[in-house]
Structures are given as structure tokens and as C-alpha cells.
Short mmCIF file of C-alpha atoms and ligand atoms in Angstrom, two decimals:
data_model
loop_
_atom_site.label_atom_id
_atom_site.label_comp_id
_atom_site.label_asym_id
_atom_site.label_seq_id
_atom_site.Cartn_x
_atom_site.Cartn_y
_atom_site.Cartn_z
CA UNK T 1 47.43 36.40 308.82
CA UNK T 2 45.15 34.82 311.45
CA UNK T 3 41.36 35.84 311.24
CA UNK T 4 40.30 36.99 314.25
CA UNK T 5 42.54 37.18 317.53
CA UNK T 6 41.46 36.97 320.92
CA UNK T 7 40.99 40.20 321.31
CA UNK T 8 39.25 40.99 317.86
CA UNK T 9 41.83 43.47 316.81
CA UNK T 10 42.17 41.38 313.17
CA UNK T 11 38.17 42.95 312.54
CA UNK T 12 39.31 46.45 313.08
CA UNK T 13 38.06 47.18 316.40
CA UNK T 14 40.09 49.15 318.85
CA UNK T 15 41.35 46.67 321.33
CA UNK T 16 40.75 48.15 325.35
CA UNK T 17 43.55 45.93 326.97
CA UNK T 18 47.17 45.83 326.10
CA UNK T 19 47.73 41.75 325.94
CA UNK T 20 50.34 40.49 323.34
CA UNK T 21 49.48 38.70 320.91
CA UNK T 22 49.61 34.90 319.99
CA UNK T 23 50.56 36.13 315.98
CA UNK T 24 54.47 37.25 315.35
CA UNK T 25 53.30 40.69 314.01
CA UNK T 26 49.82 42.13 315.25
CA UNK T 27 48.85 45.33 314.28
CA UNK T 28 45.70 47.18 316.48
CA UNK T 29 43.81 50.11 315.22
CA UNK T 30 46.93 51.78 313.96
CA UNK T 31 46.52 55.20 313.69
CA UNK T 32 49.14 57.75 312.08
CA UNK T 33 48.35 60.98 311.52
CA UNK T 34 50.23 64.12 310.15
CA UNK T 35 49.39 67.92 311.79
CA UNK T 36 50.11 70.05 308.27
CA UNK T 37 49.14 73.73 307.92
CA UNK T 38 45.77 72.66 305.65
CA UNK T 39 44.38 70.16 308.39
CA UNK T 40 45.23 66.54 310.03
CA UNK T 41 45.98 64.09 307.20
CA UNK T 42 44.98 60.44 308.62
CA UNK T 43 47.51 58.78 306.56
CA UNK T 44 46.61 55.66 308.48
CA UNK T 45 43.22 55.33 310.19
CA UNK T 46 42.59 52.56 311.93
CA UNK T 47 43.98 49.74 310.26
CA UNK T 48 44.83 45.95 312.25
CA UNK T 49 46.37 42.70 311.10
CA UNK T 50 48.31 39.77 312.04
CA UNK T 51 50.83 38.24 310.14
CA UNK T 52 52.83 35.00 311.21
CA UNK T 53 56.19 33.70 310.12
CA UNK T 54 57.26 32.34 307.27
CA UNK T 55 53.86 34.13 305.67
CA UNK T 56 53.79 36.59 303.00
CA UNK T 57 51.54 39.10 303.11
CA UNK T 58 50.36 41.84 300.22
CA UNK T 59 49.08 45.31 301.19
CA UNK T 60 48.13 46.27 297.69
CA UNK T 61 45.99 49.83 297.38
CA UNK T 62 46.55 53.00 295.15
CA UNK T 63 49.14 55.99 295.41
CA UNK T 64 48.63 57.29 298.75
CA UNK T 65 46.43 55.23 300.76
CA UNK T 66 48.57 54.78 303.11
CA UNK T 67 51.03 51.36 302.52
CA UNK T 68 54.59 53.30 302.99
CA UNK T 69 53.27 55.42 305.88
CA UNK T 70 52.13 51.95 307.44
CA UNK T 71 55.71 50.01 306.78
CA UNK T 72 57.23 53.23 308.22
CA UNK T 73 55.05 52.75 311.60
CA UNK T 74 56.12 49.03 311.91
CA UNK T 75 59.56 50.01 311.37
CA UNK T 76 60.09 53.32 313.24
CA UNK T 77 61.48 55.29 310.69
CA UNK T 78 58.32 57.62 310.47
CA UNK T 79 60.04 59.02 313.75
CA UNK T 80 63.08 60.03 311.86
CA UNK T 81 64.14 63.10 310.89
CA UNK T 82 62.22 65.84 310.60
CA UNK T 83 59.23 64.07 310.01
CA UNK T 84 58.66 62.69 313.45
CA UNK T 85 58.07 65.69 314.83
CA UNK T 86 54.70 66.05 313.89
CA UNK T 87 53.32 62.66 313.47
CA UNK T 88 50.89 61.80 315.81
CA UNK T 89 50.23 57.81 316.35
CA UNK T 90 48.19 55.47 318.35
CA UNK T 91 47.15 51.98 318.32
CA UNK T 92 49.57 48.91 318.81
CA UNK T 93 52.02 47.22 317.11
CA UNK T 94 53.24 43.84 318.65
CA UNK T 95 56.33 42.13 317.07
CA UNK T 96 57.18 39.03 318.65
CA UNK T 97 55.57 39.60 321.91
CA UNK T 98 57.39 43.45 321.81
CA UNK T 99 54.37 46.79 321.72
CA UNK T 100 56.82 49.13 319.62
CA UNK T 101 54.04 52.49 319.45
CA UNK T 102 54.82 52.89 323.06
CA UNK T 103 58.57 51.80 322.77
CA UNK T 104 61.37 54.08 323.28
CA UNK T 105 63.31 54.89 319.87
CA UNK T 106 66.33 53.15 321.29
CA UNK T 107 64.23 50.38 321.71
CA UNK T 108 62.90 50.12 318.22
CA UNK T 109 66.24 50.62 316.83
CA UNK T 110 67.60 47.74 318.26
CA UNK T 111 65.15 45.77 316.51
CA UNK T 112 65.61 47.57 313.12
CA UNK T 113 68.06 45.52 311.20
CA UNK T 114 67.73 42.79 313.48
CA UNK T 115 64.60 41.56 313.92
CA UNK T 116 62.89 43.60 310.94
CA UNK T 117 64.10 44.98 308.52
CA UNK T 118 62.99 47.10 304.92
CA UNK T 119 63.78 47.02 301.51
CA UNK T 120 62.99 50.04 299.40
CA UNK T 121 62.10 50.86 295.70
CA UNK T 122 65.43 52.51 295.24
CA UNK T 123 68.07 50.88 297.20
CA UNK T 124 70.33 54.34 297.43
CA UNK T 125 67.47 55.48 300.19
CA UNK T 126 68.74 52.36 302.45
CA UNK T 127 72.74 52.47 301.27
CA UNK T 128 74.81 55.53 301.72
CA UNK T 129 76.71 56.59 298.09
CA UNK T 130 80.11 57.52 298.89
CA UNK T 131 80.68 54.41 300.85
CA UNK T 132 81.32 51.06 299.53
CA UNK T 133 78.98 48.23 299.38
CA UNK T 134 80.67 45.92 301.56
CA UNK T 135 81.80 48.44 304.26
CA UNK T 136 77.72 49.36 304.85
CA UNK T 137 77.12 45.50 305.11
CA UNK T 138 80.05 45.15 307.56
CA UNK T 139 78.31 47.96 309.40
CA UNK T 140 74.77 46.56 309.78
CA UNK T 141 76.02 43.49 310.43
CA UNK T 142 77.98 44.94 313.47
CA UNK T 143 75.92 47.17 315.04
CA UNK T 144 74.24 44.18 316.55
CA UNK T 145 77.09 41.67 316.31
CA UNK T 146 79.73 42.07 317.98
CA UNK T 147 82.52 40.51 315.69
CA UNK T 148 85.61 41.94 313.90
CA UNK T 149 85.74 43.32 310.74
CA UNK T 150 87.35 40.52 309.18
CA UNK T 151 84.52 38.23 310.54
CA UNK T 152 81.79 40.48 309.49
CA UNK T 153 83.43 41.31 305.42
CA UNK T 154 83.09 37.23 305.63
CA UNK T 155 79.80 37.59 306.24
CA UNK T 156 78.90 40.46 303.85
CA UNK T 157 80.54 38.58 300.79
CA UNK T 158 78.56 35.74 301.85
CA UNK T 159 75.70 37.35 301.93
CA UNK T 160 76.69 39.23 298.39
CA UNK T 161 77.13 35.38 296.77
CA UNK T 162 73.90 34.69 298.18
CA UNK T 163 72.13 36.96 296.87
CA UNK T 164 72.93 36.35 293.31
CA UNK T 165 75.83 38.88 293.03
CA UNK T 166 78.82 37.55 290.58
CA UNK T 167 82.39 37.90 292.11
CA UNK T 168 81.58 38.83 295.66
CA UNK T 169 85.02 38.65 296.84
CA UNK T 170 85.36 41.29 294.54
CA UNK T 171 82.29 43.54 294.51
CA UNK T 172 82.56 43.74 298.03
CA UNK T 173 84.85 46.44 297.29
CA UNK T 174 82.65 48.03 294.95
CA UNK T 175 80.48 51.50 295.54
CA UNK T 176 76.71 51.25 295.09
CA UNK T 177 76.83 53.52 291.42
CA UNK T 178 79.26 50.78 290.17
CA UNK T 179 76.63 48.30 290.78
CA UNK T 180 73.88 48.13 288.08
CA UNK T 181 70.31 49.10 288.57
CA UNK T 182 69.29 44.82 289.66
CA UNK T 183 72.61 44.64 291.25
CA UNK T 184 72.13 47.02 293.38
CA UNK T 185 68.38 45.98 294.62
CA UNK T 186 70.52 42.76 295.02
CA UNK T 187 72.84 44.34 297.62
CA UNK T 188 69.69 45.95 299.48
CA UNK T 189 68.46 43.00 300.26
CA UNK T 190 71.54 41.01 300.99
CA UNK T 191 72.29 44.36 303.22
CA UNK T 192 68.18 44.15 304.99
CA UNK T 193 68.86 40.58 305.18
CA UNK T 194 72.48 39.82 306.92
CA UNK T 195 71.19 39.63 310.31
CA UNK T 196 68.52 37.13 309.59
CA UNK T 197 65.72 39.36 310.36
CA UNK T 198 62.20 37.88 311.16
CA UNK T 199 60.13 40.06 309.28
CA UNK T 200 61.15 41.92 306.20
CA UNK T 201 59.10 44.66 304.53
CA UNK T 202 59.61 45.43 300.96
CA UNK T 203 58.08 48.35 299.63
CA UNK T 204 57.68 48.44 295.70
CA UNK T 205 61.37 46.14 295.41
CA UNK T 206 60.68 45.28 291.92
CA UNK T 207 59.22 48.61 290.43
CA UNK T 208 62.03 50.09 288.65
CA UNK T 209 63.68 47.15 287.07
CA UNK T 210 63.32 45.34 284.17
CA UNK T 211 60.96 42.29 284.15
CA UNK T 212 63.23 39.62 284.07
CA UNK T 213 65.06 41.08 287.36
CA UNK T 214 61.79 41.67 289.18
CA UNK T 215 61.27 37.72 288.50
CA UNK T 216 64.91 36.79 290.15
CA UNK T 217 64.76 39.01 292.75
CA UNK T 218 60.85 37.40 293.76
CA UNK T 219 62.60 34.32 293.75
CA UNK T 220 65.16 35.81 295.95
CA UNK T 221 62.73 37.17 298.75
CA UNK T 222 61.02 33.39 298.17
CA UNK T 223 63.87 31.86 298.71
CA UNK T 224 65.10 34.05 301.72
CA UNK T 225 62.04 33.74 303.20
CA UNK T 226 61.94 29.73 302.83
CA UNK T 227 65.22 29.33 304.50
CA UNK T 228 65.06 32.31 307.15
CA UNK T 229 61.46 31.69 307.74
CA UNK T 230 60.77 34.74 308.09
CA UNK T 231 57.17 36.95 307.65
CA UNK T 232 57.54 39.19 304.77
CA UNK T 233 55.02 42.16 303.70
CA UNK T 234 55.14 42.68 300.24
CA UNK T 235 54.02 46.27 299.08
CA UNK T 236 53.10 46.63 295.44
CA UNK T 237 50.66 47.65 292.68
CA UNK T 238 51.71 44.71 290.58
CA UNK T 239 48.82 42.00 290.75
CA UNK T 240 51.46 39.67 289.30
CA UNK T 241 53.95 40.10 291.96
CA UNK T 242 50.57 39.61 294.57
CA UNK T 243 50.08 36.30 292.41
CA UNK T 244 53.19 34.76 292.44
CA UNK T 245 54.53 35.91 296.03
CA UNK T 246 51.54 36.35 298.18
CA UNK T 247 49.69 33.88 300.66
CA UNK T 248 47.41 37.04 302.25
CA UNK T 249 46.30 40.46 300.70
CA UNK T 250 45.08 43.57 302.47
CA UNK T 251 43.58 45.50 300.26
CA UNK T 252 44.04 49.99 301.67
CA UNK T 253 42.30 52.45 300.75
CA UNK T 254 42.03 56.10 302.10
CA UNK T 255 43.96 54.82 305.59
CA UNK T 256 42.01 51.82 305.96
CA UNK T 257 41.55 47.88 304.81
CA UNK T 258 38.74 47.61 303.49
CA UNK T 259 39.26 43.93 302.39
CA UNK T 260 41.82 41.25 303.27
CA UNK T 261 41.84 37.31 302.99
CA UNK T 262 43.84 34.51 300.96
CA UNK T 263 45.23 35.87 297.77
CA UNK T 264 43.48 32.94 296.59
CA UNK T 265 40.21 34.36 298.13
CA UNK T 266 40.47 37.98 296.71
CA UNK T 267 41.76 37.10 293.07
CA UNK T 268 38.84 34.40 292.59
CA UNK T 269 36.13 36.06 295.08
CA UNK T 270 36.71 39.53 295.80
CA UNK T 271 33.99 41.08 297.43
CA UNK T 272 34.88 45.02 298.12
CA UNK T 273 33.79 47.33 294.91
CA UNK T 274 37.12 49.19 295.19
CA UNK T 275 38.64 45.55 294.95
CA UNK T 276 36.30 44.95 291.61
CA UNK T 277 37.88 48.46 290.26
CA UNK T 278 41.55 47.43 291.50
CA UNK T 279 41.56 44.00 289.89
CA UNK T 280 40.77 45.77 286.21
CA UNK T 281 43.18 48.52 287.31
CA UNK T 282 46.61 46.77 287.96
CA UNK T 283 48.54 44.44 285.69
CA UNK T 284 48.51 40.92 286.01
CA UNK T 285 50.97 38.29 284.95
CA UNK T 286 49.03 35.69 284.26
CA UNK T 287 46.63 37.83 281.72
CA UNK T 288 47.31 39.94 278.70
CA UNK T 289 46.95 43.17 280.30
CA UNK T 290 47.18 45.45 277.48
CA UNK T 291 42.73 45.49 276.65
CA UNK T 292 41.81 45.58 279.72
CA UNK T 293 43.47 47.82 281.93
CA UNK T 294 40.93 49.94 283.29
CA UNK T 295 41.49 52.65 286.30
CA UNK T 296 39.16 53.06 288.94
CA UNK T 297 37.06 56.30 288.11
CA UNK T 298 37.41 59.43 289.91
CA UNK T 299 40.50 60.33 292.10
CA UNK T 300 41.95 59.15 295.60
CA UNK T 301 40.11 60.45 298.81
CA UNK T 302 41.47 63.89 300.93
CA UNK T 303 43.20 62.44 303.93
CA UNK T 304 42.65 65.31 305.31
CA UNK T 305 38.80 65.49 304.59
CA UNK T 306 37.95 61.51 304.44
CA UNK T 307 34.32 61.31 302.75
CA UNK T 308 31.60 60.39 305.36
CA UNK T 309 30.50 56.93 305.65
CA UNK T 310 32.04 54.82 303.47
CA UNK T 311 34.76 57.02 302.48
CA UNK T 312 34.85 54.98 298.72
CA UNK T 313 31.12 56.10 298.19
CA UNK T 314 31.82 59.07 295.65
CA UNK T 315 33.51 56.72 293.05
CA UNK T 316 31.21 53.70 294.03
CA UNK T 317 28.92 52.67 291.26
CA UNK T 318 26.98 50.70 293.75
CA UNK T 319 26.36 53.55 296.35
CA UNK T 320 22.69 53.62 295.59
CA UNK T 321 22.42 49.84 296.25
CA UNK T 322 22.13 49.53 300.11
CA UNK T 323 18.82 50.99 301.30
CA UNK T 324 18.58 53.83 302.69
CA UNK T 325 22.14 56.75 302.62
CA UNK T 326 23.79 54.80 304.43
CA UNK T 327 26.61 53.97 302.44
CA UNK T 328 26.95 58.33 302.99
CA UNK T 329 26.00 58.03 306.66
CA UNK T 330 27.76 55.42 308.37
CA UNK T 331 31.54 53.87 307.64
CA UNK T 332 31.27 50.16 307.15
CA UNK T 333 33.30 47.77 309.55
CA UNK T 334 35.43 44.84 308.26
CA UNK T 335 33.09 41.84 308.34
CA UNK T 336 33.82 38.60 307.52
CA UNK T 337 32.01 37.41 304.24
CA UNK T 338 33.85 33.62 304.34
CA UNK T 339 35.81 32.02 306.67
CA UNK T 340 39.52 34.46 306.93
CA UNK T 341 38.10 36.54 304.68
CA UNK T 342 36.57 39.94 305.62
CA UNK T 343 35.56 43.54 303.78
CA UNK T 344 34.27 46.63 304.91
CA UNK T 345 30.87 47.15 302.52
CA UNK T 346 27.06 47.57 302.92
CA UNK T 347 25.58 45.68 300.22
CA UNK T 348 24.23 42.30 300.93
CA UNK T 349 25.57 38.85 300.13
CA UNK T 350 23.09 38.57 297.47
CA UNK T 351 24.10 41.66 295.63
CA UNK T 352 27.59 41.47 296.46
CA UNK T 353 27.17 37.95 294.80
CA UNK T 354 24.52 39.29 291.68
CA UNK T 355 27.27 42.25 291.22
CA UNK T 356 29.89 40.31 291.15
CA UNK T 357 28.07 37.34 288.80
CA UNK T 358 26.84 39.40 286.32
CA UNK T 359 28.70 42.83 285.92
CA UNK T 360 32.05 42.27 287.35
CA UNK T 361 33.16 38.53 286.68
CA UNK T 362 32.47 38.52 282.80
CA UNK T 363 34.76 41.28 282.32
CA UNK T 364 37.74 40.28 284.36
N1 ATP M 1 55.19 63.36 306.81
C1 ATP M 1 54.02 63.49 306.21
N2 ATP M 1 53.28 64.61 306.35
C2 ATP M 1 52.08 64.75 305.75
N3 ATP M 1 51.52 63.82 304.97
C3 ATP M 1 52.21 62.68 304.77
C4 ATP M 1 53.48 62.45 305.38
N4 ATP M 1 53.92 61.22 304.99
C5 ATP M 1 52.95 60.72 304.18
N5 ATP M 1 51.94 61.60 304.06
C6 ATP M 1 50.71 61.40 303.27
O1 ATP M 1 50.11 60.18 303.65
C7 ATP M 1 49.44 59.59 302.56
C8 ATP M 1 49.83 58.15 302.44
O2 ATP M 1 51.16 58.09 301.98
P1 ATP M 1 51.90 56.73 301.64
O3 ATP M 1 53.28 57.12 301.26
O4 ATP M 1 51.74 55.77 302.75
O5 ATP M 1 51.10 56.22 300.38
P2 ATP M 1 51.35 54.88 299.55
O6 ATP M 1 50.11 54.07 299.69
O7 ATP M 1 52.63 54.26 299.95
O8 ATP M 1 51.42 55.46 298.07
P3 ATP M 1 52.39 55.04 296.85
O9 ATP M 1 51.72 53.86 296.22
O10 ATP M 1 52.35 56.24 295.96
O11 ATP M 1 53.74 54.74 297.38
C9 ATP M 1 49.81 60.42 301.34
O12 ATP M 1 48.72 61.27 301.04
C10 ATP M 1 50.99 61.23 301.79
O13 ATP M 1 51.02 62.47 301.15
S1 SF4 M 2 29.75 50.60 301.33
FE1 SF4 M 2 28.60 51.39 299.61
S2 SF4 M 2 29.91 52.95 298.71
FE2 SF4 M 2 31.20 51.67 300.02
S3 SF4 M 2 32.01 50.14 298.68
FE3 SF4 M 2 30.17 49.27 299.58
S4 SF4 M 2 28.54 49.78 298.12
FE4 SF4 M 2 30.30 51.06 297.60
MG1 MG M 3 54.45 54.02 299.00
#
């Protein structure tokens, strides 16, 4: 994640001009918004990043702020079905030098597989049932190779062996309910990953399995990524997956960042109250978690009507702290507090600091 680009679009400020960016994946005021029968929800409102390759970057934020709907955006699939046809989106997102809000479809489907590509809590919403494992590897791996079958089934047991699955040559042949639970995740990823793509999205991989699979399959996406060299956004609510995968972490909530930095940076110096609430909120591996597990009060904001100002005021135990109602009146911009690390509050250094010292730290 680079801290701020030429342009400024890493701060959150709409960016006027159209230039690509230096970064591999730049993201610029995105903007995705549904039309329903009860109002607009802003799903995503504004958000921007960067990411480069062979990074790993965390968007971490409660149900519904707007994670999937942004992985969707990057990879085109929000324009699928029939829930493209009334999402409404603006903003920019570069991928290796490529703008793909203003791209055709065509266009962005060329690069799904190849260039990007997603992996998914539950691996039968990327692989079809009543076909076999190896024959929807074959297939991704030819729709933008042109090889013969023989050449690609090579490459899909290879990939199966890589991957960690036992007896390729022979599970190849195999159809994804005769694959267990990991197993399966396994052949997701070896399926997302067959044409070396450059950035890889995985959204919740780990949530449904068992702990000692969500450790191998880490490793796997650590490993991938070390010998692909790819950029990889890692979606998730577990703090321990953030800890052990992540070198960045955006931090949504209600549409928006409203922190982002090292993972370093925001585990030992987070500076957003929603990030104070979120670290007692979500497991971590390296603590016992079972005392202190603490959700953040009060409920997620309407999308549809997004609190004034800061739209995290209402469940903010420090709203009263900035002078004046401003935390009510006027929505905070990302600001950088240290150097690559930015969040979108109006208290002060000192009380962020104070807060944090005395009320927050002791308690973590
Ligand atoms: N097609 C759609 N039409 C209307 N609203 C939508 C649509 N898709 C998503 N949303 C809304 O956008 C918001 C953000 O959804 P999103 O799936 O991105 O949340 P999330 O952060 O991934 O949550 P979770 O952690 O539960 O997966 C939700 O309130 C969701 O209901
Ligand atoms: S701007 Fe105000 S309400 Fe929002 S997080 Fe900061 S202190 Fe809380
Ligand atoms: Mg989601």
C-alpha cells in the first residue's frame, strides 16, 4: 500500500484527472451504490487505496460495511447477473496500468482469472457441482490458454499437488461433494490460482473450516503469493489471520476506511475509536480470547441513511470530545497521524494519545 500517490487518491480525495497509477492496484474514490425500493444504499462510499505486488493487504470491518461489495467492484462480478442492473458506480480502479470502472465487461473478463482472480468462503460459489474438479480447472485454465486438453489436465493436477491435495492424478477425476470441506477450499484456490494471477482476493477463505486447515491453507496463500508474487487482499474478521498474513490493514466501516497503515501500526497504535472497539471485538491468535471478547456497542450504520458527520458518532464514546458538534456536523477525512498511517477522526493527537494510554491500552 503506498501512502500517498501523486495524485492524493491514497487520502480519500476524489482524484480530477484520469492518470494511471505508479501502484499495481489503485483504487480512487470508489463509489458503489445500490437503487432499492427503501432508498440508495452506498455500499461503498468513497473508499481509495493502493496495493503493490507481492503485498498483502487486510480490509478488516464488521458485517456489512462494505468488504465483499468492494472485492466484487475490483473484480467485476457486481455486474453479473441480476445484480448489475441496478448498481450504480464511480470512481477508478487501476490494475496494472488498466481503469476497469470505465472498462467494457469483455474487457474485465479477460482479466478475471487471469490477471485477478477470487477465492470465496464457500468454494461451491466459484466451482460448478455437477462437474468434476479437474474438468473446471481444465476450463479456466483454457479460456485464456490456448492449449489442449491433455496439456491443460497436466496443468490442473499440477496445480491439485500443489496445493496440498493427496493423489492428484486421481482426484482430478473427482466432483467437488467428494472432496472434503479443506479439500475443497484447496481446489478453489488451486482453480483461482492456475493462471498465475497477479492479484488474488480472498474473501473470508478460512471461515468455515476447522483451525488447523485455516493454518495450512494461510500458509498456502503465503506460499503462493511468495512464489507468484502476486498482491493479495485478504478479507476477514479474524485478527489472527490479519496477524499472521497481513503487511497493510484497511480498516471499513459504513462504506468507508476510516483507518489504514502497517498491520504493525494498527495492532500496536491504532488510532480510530471504531479500531479501539474492533481490536476487543475480534479474536486474536496470539491472545486468549475467551475474557475479553467485547463487541462494539450499538449496531452497524443504515447505508441507506449514513449518520451525518462522522457516520461512527452514535456508538462513539468519545463524540463529546472534539469541541464543538462537529463530530455530528462534518465527516472527518483520512489524515495521516504517522508516516503511512492515516484515520478519519476529530480528536486531537493528545487525546487520541490520553484515550488510547489510559482507557484503551490497559484493557487490550
Ligand atoms: N445488490 C445489492 N443490493 C442492495 N444492497 C446490497 C447489494 N449488495 C450488497 N448490498 C449491501 O451492501 C452492504 C455491504 O455489503 P458487503 O457484502 O460488502 O458487506 P461485508 O462487509 O462483506 O459484510 P460481511 O462481513 O457480512 O461479509 C450490505 O448492507 C449489503 O446488504
Ligand atoms: S470523529 Fe468523533 S465520533 Fe468519529 S470516531 Fe472520532 S471521536 Fe468518534
Ligand atoms: Mg462479505
Amino acid at each position: 500500500m503506498t501512502e500517498l500517490s501523486k495524485t492524493g487518491a491514497a487520502v480519500g480525495e476524489p482524484t480530477s484527472g484520469r492518470q494511471a497509477p505508479e501502484a499495481f492496484l489503485e483504487v480512487r474514490d470508489l463509489k458503489v451504490h445500490f437503487p432499492t425500493d427503501d432508498g440508495v444504499v452506498k455500499s461503498v462510499d468513497g473508499l481509495s487505496f493502493s496495493l503493490e505486488k507481492g503485498r498483502t493487504l487486510a480490509i478488516v470491518g464488521e458485517s456489512g460495511s462494505g468488504k465483499s461489495v468492494t472485492s466484487q467492484a475490483i473484480m467485476g462480478l457486481h455486474r453479473l447477473g441480476t445484480r448489475g442492473k441496478n448498481v450504480r458506480m464511480s470512481g477508478e480502479i487501476w490494475l496494472d496500468g488498466q481503469e476497469l470502472v470505465s472498462a467494457s465487461p469483455d474487457e474485465v473478463r479477460k482479466l478475471r482469472g487471469r490477471e485477478m482472480a477470487m477465492i470465496f468462503q464457500d468454494p461451491l460459489s466459484a466451482m460448478h457441482p455437477y462437474y468434476k474438479v479437474g474438468d473446471q480447472i481444465v476450463e479456466a485454465y483454457r479460456v485464456h490458454h490456448k492449449v489442449s486438453k491433455k496439456v491443460a489436465r497436466a496443468r490442473a493436477i499440477e496445480m491439485l499437488d500443489r496445493v496440498g491435495i493427496p493423489e492428484p492424478a486421481k482426484r482430478v477425476d473427482g466432483y467437488p461433494h467428494e472432496f472434503s470441506g479443506g479439500m475443497r477450499q484447496r481446489a478453489m484456490i488451486a482453480m483461482a490460482l492456475v493462471n498465475n494471477p497477479e492479484l488474488l482476493i480472498a474473501d473470508e477463505p478460512t471461515t468455515a473450516l476447522d483451525v488447523t486447515v485455516q493454518a495450512q491453507i494461510l500458509d498456502l496463500i503465503r506460499d503462493l503469493q511468495k512464489e507468484f508474487g502476486s498482491a493479495v487482499i485478504m478479507i476477514t474478521h479474524d485478527l489472527g489471520v490479519v496477524a499472521e498474513i497481513a503487511d497493510d490493514v484497511l480498516v471499513m466501516y459504513g462504506g468507508r476506511c476510516v483507518e489504514r497503515g502497517s498491520a504493525g501500526e494498527v495492532f500496536e497504535q491504532p488510532q480510530h475509536p471504531y479500531t479501539w472497539g474492533l481490536l476487543g471485538s475480534m479474536p486474536r491468535i496470539d491472545r486468549e480470547t475467551s475474557e475479553r471478547l467485547i463487541p462494539v456497542k450499538g449496531s452497524p450504520p443504515s447505508l441507506i441513511n449514513v449518520p451525518s458527520g462522522c457516520a461512527f458518532h452514535p456508538r462513539c464514546p468519545y463524540a463529546d470530545v472534539p469541541k464543538g458538534n462537529v463530530t455530528r456536523t462534518v465527516r472527518p477525512e483520512l489524515e495521516q497521524v504517522s508516516t503511512g498511517h492515516w484515520s478519519a477522526c476529530h480528536l486531537s493527537a493528545e487525546d487520541r494519545e490520553r484515550i488510547w494510554t489510559e482507557e484503551i491500552a490497559p484493557k487490550l
